XYZ file of C-alpha atoms in Angstrom:
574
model
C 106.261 108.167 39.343
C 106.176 106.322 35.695
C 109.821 105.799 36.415
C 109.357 104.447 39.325
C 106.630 102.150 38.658
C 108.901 100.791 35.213
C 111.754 100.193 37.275
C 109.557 98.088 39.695
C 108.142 95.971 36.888
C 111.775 95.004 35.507
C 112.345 93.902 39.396
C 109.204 92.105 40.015
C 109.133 90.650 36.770
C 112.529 89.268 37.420
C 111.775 87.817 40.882
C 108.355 85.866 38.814
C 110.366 84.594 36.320
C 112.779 82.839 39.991
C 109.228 81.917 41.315
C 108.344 80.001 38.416
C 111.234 78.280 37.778
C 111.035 74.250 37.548
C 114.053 73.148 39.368
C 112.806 69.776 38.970
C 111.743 67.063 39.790
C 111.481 65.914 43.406
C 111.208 62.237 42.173
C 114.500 61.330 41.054
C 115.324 57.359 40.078
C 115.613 55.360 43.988
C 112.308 53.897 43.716
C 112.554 54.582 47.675
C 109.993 57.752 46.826
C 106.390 57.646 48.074
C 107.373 54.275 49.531
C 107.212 53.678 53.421
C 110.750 53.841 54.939
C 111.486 53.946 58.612
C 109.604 55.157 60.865
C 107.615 56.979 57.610
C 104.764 55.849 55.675
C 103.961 56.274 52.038
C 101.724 58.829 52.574
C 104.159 61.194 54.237
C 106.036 61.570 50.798
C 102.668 63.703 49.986
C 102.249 66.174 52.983
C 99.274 67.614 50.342
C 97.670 64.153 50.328
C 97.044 63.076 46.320
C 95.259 66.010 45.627
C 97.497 68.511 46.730
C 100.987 67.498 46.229
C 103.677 68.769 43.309
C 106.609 66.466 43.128
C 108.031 69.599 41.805
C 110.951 71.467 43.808
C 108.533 74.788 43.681
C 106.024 76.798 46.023
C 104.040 77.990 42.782
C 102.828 74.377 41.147
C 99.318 73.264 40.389
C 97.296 70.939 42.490
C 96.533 67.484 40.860
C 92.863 68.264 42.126
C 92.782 71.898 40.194
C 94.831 70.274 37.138
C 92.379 67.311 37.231
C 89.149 69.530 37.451
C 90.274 71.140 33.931
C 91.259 74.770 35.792
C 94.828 75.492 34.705
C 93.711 78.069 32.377
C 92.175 79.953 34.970
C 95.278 79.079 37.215
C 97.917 80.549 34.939
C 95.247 83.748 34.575
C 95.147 84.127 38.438
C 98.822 83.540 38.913
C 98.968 86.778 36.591
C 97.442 88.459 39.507
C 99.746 87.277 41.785
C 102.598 88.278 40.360
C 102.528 90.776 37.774
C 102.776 94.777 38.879
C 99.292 97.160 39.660
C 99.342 100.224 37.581
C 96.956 103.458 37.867
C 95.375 102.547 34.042
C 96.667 99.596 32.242
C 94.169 96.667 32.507
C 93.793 93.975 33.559
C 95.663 95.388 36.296
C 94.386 98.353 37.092
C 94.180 100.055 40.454
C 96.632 101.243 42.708
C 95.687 104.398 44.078
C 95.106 106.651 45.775
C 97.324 104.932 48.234
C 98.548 101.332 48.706
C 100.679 98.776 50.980
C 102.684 97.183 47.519
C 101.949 97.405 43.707
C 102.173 93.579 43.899
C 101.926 90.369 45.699
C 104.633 88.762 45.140
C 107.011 91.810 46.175
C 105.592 90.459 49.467
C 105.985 86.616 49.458
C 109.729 86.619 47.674
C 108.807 83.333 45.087
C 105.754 82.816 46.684
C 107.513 81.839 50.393
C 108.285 83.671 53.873
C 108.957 87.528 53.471
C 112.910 88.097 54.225
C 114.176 90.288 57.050
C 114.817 93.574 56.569
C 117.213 96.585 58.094
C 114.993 99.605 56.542
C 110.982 99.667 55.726
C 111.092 100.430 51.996
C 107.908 99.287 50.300
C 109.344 98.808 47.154
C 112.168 96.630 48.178
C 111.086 92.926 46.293
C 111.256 90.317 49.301
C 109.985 92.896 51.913
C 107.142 90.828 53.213
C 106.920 93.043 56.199
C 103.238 94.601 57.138
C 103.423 97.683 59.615
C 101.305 96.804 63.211
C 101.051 100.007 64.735
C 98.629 99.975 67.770
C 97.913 100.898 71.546
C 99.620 98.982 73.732
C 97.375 99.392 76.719
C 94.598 97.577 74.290
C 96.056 96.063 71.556
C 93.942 98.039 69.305
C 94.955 99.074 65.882
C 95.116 103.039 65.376
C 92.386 104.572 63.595
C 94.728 107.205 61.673
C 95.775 105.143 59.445
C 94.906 101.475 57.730
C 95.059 98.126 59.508
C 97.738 97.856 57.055
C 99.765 100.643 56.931
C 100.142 102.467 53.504
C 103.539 103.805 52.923
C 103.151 104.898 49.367
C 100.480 107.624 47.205
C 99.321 108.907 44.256
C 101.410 111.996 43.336
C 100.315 114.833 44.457
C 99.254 112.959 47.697
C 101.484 112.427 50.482
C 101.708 108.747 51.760
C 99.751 108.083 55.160
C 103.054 107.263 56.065
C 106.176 108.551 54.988
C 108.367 105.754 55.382
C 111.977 107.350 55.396
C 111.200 108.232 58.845
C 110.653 104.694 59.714
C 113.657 103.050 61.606
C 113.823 99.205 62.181
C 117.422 98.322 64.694
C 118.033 94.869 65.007
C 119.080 94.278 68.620
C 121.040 91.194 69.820
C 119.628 88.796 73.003
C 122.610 88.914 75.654
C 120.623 86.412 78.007
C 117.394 84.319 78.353
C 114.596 85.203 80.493
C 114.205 81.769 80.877
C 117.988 81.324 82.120
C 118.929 78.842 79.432
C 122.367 79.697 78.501
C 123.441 80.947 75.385
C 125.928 78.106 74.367
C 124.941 74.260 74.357
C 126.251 71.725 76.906
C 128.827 70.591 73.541
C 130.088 73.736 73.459
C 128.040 75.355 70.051
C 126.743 79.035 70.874
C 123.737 80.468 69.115
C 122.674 83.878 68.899
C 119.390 85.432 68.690
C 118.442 89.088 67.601
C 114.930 90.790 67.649
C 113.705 94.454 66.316
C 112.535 97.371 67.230
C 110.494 99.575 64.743
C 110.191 103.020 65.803
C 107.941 105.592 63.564
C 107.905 109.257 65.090
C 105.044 111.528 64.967
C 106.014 113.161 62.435
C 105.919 110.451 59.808
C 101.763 110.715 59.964
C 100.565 112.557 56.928
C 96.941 112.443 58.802
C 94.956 114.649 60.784
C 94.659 114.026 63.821
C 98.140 112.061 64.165
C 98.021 108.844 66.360
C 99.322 109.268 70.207
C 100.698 106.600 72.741
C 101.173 104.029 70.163
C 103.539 101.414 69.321
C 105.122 99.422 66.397
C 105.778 95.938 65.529
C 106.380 94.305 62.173
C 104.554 91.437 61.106
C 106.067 89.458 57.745
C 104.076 86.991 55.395
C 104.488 83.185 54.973
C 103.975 81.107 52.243
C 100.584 81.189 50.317
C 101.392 77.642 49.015
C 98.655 74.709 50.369
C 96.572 77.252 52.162
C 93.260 75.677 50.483
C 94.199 72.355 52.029
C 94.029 73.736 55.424
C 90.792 75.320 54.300
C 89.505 72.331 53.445
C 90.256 71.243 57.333
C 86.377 71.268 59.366
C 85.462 73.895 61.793
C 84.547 71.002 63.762
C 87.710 69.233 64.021
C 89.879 72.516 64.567
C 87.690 73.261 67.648
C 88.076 69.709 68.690
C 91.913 70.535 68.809
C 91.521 73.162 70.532
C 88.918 71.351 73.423
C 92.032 68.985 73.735
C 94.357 71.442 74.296
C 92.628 73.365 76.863
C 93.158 71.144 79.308
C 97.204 71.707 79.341
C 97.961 75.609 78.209
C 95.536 78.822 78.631
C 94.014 79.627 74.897
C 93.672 82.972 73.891
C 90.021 84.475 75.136
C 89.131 86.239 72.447
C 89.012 83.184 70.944
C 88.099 80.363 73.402
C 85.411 80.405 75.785
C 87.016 78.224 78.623
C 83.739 77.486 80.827
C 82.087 76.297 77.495
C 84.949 74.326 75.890
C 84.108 76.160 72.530
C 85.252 79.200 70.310
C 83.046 82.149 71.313
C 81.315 83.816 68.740
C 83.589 85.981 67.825
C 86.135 83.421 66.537
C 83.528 82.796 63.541
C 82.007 85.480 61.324
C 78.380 85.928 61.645
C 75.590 83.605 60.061
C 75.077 84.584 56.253
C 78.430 86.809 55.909
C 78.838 87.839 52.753
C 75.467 85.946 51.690
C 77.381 83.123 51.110
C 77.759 79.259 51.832
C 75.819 76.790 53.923
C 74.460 77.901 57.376
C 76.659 75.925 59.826
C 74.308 76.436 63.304
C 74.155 80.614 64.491
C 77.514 81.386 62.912
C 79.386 81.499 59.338
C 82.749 80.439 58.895
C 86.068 80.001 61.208
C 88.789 82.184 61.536
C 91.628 80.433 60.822
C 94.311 82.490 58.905
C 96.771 84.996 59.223
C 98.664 85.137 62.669
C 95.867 86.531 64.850
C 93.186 83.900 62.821
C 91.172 87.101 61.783
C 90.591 85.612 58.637
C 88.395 82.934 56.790
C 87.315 80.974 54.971
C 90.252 81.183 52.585
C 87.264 82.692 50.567
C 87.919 85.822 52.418
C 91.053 84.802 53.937
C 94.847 86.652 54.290
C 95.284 86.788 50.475
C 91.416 87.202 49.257
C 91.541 90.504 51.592
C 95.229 91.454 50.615
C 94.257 91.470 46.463
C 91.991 94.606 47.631
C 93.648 96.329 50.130
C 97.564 95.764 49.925
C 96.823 97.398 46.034
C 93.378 99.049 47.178
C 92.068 97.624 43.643
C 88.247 97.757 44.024
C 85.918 94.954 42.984
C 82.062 94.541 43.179
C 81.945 93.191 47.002
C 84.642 95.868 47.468
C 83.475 99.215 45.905
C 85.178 101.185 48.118
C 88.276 102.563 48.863
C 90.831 101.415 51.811
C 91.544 105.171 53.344
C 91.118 106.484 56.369
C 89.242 109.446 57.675
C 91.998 111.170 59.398
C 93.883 110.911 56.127
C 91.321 112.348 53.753
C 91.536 115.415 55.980
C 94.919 115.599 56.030
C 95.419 115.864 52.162
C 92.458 117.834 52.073
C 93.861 120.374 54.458
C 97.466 120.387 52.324
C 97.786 123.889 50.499
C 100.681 121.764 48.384
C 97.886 118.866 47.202
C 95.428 121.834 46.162
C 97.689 123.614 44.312
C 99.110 120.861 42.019
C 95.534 119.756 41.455
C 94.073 122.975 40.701
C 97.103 123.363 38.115
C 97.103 120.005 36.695
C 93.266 118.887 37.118
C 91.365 120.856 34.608
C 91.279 118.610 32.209
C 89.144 115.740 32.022
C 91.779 113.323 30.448
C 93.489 114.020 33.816
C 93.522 110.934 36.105
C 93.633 113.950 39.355
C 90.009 115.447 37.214
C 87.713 113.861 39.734
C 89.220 115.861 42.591
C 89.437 119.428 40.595
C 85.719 120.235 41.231
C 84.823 123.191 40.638
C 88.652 124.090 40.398
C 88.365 126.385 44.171
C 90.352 125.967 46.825
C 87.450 125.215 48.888
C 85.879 123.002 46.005
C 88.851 121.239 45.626
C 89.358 120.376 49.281
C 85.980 119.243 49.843
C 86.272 116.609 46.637
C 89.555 115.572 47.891
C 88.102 114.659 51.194
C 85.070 113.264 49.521
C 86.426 111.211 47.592
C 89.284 109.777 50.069
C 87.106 109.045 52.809
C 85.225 106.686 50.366
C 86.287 103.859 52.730
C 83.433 102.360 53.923
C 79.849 101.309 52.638
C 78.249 103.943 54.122
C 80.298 105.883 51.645
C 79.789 103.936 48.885
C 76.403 106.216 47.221
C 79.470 109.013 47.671
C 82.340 106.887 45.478
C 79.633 105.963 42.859
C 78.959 109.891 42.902
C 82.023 111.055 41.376
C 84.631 110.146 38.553
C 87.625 107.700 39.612
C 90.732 107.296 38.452
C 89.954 109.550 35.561
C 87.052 107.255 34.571
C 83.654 107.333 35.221
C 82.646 104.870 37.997
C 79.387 103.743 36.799
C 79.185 100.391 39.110
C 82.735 98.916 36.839
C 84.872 97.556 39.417
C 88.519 97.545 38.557
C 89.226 93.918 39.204
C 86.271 92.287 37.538
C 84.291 89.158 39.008
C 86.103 86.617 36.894
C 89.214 88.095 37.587
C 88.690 87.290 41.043
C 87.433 84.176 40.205
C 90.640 83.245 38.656
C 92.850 84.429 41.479
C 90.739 82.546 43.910
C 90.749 79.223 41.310
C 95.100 80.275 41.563
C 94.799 80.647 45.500
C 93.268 77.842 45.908
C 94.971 75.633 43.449
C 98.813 76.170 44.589
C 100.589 72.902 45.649
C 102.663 71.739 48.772
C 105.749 70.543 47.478
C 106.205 66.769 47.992
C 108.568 65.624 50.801
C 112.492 65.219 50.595
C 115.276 62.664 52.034
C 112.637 60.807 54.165
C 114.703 57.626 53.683
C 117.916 59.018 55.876
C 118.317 57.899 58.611
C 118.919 61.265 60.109
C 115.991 62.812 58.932
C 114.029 59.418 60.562
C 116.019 59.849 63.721
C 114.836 63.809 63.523
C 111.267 62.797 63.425
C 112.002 60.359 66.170
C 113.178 63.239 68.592
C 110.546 65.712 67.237
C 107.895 63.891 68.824
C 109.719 62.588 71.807
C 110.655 66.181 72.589
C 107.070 67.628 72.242
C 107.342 69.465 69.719
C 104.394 67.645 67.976
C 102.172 68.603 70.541
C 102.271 72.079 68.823
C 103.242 71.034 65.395
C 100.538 68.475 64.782
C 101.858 66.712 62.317
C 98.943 65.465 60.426
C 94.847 66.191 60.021
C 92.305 64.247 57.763
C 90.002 66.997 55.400
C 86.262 66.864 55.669
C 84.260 66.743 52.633
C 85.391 70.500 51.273
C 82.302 72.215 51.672
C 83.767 75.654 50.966
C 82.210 78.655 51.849
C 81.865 80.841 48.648
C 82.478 84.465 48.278
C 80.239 87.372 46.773
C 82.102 88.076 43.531
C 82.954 84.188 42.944
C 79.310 83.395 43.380
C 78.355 86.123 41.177
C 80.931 84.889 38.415
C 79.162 81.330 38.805
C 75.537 82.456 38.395
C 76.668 84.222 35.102
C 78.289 81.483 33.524
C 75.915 79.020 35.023
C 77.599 77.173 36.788
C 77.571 75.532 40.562
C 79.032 78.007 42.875
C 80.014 75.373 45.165
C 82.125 73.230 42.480
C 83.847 76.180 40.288
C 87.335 76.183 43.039
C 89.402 72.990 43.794
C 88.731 70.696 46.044
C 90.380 68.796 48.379
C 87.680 66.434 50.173
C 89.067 63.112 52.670
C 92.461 64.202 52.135
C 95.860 62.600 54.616
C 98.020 66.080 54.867
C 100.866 66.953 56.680
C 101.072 70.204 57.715
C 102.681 70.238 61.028
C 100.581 72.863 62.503
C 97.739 72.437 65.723
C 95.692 75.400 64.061
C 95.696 76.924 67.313
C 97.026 80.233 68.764
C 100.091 80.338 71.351
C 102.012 82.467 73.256
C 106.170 82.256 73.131
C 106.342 85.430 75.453
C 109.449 86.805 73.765
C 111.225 90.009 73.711
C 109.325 92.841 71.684
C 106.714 89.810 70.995
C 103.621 89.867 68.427
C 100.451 92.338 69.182
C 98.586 90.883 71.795
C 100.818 88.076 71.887
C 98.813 85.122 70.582
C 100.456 83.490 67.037
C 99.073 81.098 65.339
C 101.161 77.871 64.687
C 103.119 78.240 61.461
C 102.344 75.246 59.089
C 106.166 73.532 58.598
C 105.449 72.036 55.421
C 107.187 72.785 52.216
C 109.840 75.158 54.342
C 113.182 73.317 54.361
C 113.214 74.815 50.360
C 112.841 78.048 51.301
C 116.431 78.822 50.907
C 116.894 77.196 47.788
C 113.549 79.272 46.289
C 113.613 82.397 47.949
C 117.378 82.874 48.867
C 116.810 82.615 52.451
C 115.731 80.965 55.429
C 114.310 84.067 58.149
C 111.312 82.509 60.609
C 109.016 83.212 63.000
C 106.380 85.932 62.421
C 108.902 89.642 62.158
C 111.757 87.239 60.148
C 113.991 87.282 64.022
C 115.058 83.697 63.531
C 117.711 83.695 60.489
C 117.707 79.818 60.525
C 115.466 76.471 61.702
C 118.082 76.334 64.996
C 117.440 80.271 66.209
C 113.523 79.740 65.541
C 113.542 76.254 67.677
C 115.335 78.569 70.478
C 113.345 81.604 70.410
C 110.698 79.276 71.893
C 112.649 78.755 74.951
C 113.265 82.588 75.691
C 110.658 82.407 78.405
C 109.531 80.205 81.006
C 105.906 81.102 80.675
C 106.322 80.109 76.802
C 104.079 76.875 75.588
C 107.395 76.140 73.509
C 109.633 76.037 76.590
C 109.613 72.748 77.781
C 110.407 71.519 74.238
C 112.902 73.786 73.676
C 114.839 72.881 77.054
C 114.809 69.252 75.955
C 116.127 70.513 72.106
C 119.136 72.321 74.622
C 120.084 68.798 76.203
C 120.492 67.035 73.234
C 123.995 66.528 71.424
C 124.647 67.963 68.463
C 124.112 64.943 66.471
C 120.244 64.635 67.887
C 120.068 68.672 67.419
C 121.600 68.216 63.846
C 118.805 65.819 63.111
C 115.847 67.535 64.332
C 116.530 70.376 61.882
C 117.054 68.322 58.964
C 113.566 67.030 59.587
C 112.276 69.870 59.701
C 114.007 70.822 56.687
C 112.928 67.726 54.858
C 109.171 67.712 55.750
C-alpha cells in the first residue's frame, strides 16, 4: 500500500509541477491586447472581467481581486490542497480512508482542466477525471449500495466497494445519425464520432446486498478555473434566463416549474442550510454546479463537496464518514477482513486498533460495521464513540477549519485566463457565425455579477468568528463584474447515444478551453470526454432531432470549411 501511495506522489507531484507552470505571458508586444478590434470590444480580452482575469497562459493563476484583497498566502496554502497527495497519517493531509474516489484532486482535473478520456477505469491513473454514475434506469436514481460517487479503492485489509478490474469501458464508433445528417460535409471532410459503454458486473460489488437492474455511465470533470465568478452570478438573473428560455425549449422539471415561470423549490436548498448566509425569501441558495446543478453556492459546490468525499477527509461540518450501509456489512461479514485485523489489530499503535474490539470474531465484526456505517449524522454520537484512524477522535477533524478556509480562499481565487488572437480576422469571422448560427442562444456569451453576496459555509464561518473577522469579506469577491463565460446556466438535453443520467446537462462554460491542449495535453469534451476535439463536440449536438443543439448544428453542417474552420478557432480563442 506504502508503495503504492509513494509511487502516486512522484506522479501527482509531477503533473503539479505541469499545472503550475508559467508559460507566459498572454500579453505579448502588439499593443492590439485589451483593445477593441472587430467586431470585439476591450472588455472581451478579460472574459473574468478586471477582477478575475490572468493574462497568464495557465488554469491555476490568482485573481487580481484575491491578489488585491492581500490572500495569496492563503491561496498558495489551499492550492496545497488541491494538488498535493492524501495519506492515512501525515498532516496536513491526512485522511484517506477507509475508502475513497482519488488520493487527490488534481489526479482528477489533469492541470487543473477537463478530465481526459479513458479506455480502462483505474483510479490511480493521473488525468482520469472520470466519476462512476451507476443508477436505475427506470428512475434515474443513484444505487444505495454504494456512494453517489463510486469508491474504487480501500484501506488494506478492506476490499474496495468496487473492485475496479472488473470494470470495462468499450469505446464504440457512431455509423449514422439519428438525426440523418450525414457523416461527411457537403466539401467532402468526414468526421467521426465514438461514445462508451461502461459495463460493471455483479460481481464487482464488495457490498451486501449487491445492486440489481442498474446501469452505468461515466461522468468526467471540467475545469475548476473561474467557478467563483459564476458564483458571483444572482439567483435572480439565472432564473430570469431561464423564464426567457421557457418559452422556446422544455426545461428540465425537476428544476422548472412551467405553470409558475420559476425554479421549484427543489432547485434551491432550503432556508438557513448550513446556518449560513442571508435569507433570500423561503429558500437558501441556487443550484448551479456540477452537470445535474445539484450543487451550490460554490460554498458547498462540486469541489467544496469533492475535498470530503472524493478523499473522505472529515472536517467539523463533515464528521462523518462517506460509506455506505450495504458496505459496512459486507466487510463486516468477510472472514478474510476479521482475520487480518484480529492478527494485526492488537496493538494500539495500529491504525486497524479501532476495529479490533475486543479482538472476537463477533467483536470485531460488530466494530467493523460500527464504525463503517458512520456515514451519516445520525451516526455521528457512534464515530465520536470510538478511535479513528489509530487516533482518538475527540471532536479533531482531519482537515481543520482554516484549512478549509484556505482551499475555499484557493477555490475561489483561481483565474480565467485572458483571451487569445481576438484581432484575426478568422477568429472575428468565427464569432460572427457563432451567433448567426445560434449557438449563442445556448452559449450566452456574457452576464453582468451582482454585488457578491456569497453565501458562507459552516467551517469558513467558524474560521472567521475565531480570528475575528467578517465572515462575509474573508473569500474574494467579484461584485459588478463584465464576464464572458459562454454558458446560459441552464440545463439541456442533446438526446445522444448512451446520453447523461436523466439526460439534462448543464451548459459547459467555453471560456479558457481553446488551452486545454497546450495545459493538459489534450482536448476530450462534452461531459464522458466522447468528443476528442471542438469539431466532434459541435456535432454530437446534432445526433438527434429532438436535441436543443440541432438546429445549430445543421447550420454548422452547411457551412464551408473556411466558415467551419473559423467557428472553432473562436471557440478556441475565447
Amino acid at each position: 500500500m506504502w508503495l503504492l501511495v509513494c509511487a502516486g506522489m512522484l506522479t501527482a507531484c509531477s503533473d503539479s509541477d505541469d499545472s503550475t507552470a508559467d508559460l507566459g505571458p498572454l500579453t505579448p508586444a502588439e499593443d492590439y491586447f485589451g483593445q477593441a478590434t472587430g467586431n470585439f470590444t476591450a472588455e472581451e480580452w478579460y472574459p473574468g472581467g478586471e477582477l478575475g482575469t490572468t493574462e497568464k497562459a495557465s488554469y491555476s493563476a490568482i485573481t487580481p481581486a484575491a491578489q488585491a484583497a492581500g490572500m495569496e498566502e492563503d491561496f498558495i496554502s489551499g492550492e496545497g490542497f488541491f494538488e498535493k497527495l492524501y495519506t492515512f497519517e501525515q498532516e496536513p493531509r491526512k485522511g484517506l480512508g477507509p475508502a475513497w474516489v482519488r488520493n487527490s484532486c488534481i489526479a482528477c482535473h489533469p492541470s487543473y482542466g477537463h478530465g481526459k478520456r479513458q479506455t480502462e477505469y483505474r483510479a490511480n491513473q493521473i488525468g482520469n477525471g472520470y466519476l462512476l454514475v451507476i443508477y436505475h434506469p427506470d428512475n434515474n436514481a443513484y444505487i444505495s449500495e454504494v456512494t453517489g460517487m463510486p469508491q474504487t479503492q480501500a484501506m488494506s485489509p478492506f476490499k474496495a466497494p468496487i473492485d475496479e478490474s472488473q470494470i470495462s469501458i468499450e469505446w464504440k464508433n457512431v455509423t449514422e445519425m439519428e438525426s440523418g445528417l450525414p457523416m461527411q460535409f457537403e466539401d467532402g471532410e468526414q468526421y467521426a464520432l465514438i461514445y462508451p459503454e461502461v459495463r460493471i458486473p455483479q460481481s464487482a460489488f464488495n457490498t451486501n446486498p449487491k445492486p440489481e437492474n442498474y446501469d452505468v455511465r461515466l461522468e468526467s470533470t471540467i475545469g475548476v478555473y473561474g467557478t467563483g465568478l459564476l458564483d458571483a452570478i444572482d439567483d435572480e438573473d439565472i432564473e430570469a434566463q431561464w423564464l426567457s428560455e421557457s418559452k422556446y425549449v422544455e426545461l428540465n422539471p425537476a428544476m422548472w416549474d412551467k405553470e409558475a415561470g420559476a425554479f421549484k423549490s427543489s432547485a434551491y436548498y432550503a432556508a438557513g442550510y448550513n446556518d449560513t448566509g442571508t435569507h433570500r425569501g423561503s429558500h437558501g441558495p441556487l443550484k448551479k454546479f456540477t452537470y445535474a446543478m445539484t450543487r451550490g453556492s460554490l460554498q458547498d459546490g462540486a469541489g467544496a463537496n469533492a475535498i470530503w468525499n472524493i478523499t473522505n477527509v472529515t472536517r467539523s461540518d463533515r464528521h462523518w464518514l462517506y460509506t455506505t450501509p450495504a458496505w459496512a456489512k459486507a466487510q463486516s461479514e468477510d472472514a478474510e477482513v476479521i482475520d487480518y485485523i484480529k492478527k494485526h489489530g492488537a496493538s494500539e499503535s495500529s491504525i486497524l486498533h479501532p476495529y479490533y474490539a475486543d479482538g472476537t470474531d463477533k467483536g470485531i465484526a460488530e466494530r467493523v460495521n460500527d464504525i463503517l456505517s458512520c456515514s451519516s449524522i445520525a451516526k455521528k454520537e457512534t464515530f465520536d464513540k470510538y478511535l479513528f484512524n489509530g487516533k482518538p477522535y475527540n471532536g479533531k477533524d482531519e482537515m481543520s477549519d482554516k484549512q478549509y478556509y484556505q482551499f475555499m480562499v484557493w477555490h475561489r481565487g483561481l483565474a480565467v485566463p485572458a483571451a487569445r488572437n481576438l484581432h484575426d480576422k478568422m477568429v472575428q469571422r468565427g464569432k460572427e457565425l457563432f451567433s448567426q448560427i445560434g449557438c449563442a442562444q445556448c452559449h450566452r456569451p456574457s452576464w453582468k455579477t451582482g454585488k457578491d453576496d456569497m453565501w458562507v459555509d459552516a467551517s469558513t464561518k467558524a474560521y472567521a468568528k475565531s480570528v475575528g473577522k467578517d465572515a462575509s469579506k474573508v473569500l474574494p469577491k467579484y461584485p459588478n463584474q463584465t464576464i464572458w463565460p459562454y454558458t446560459d446556466m441552464v440545463q439541456h438535453r442533446l438526446f445522444m447515444m448512451n446520453d447523461i443520467r436523466t439526460g439534462w446537462c448543464r451548459t459547459t462554460p467555453l471560456w479558457g478551453r481553446g488551452l486545454s491542449r497546450q495545459l493538459t495535453g489534450a482536448d476530450d469534451r462534452l461531459h464522458d470526454c466522447r468528443a476528442r476535439s471542438v469539431l466532434e463536440a459541435i456535432m454530437w449536438h446534432g445526433y438527434s432531432k429532438r436535441s436543443d443543439g440541432y438546429r445549430a448544428t445543421e447550420k454548422f453542417y452547411h457551412l464551408n470549411k473556411d466558415d467551419r474552420d473559423a467557428v472553432i478557432k473562436f471557440i478556441n480563442a475565447i
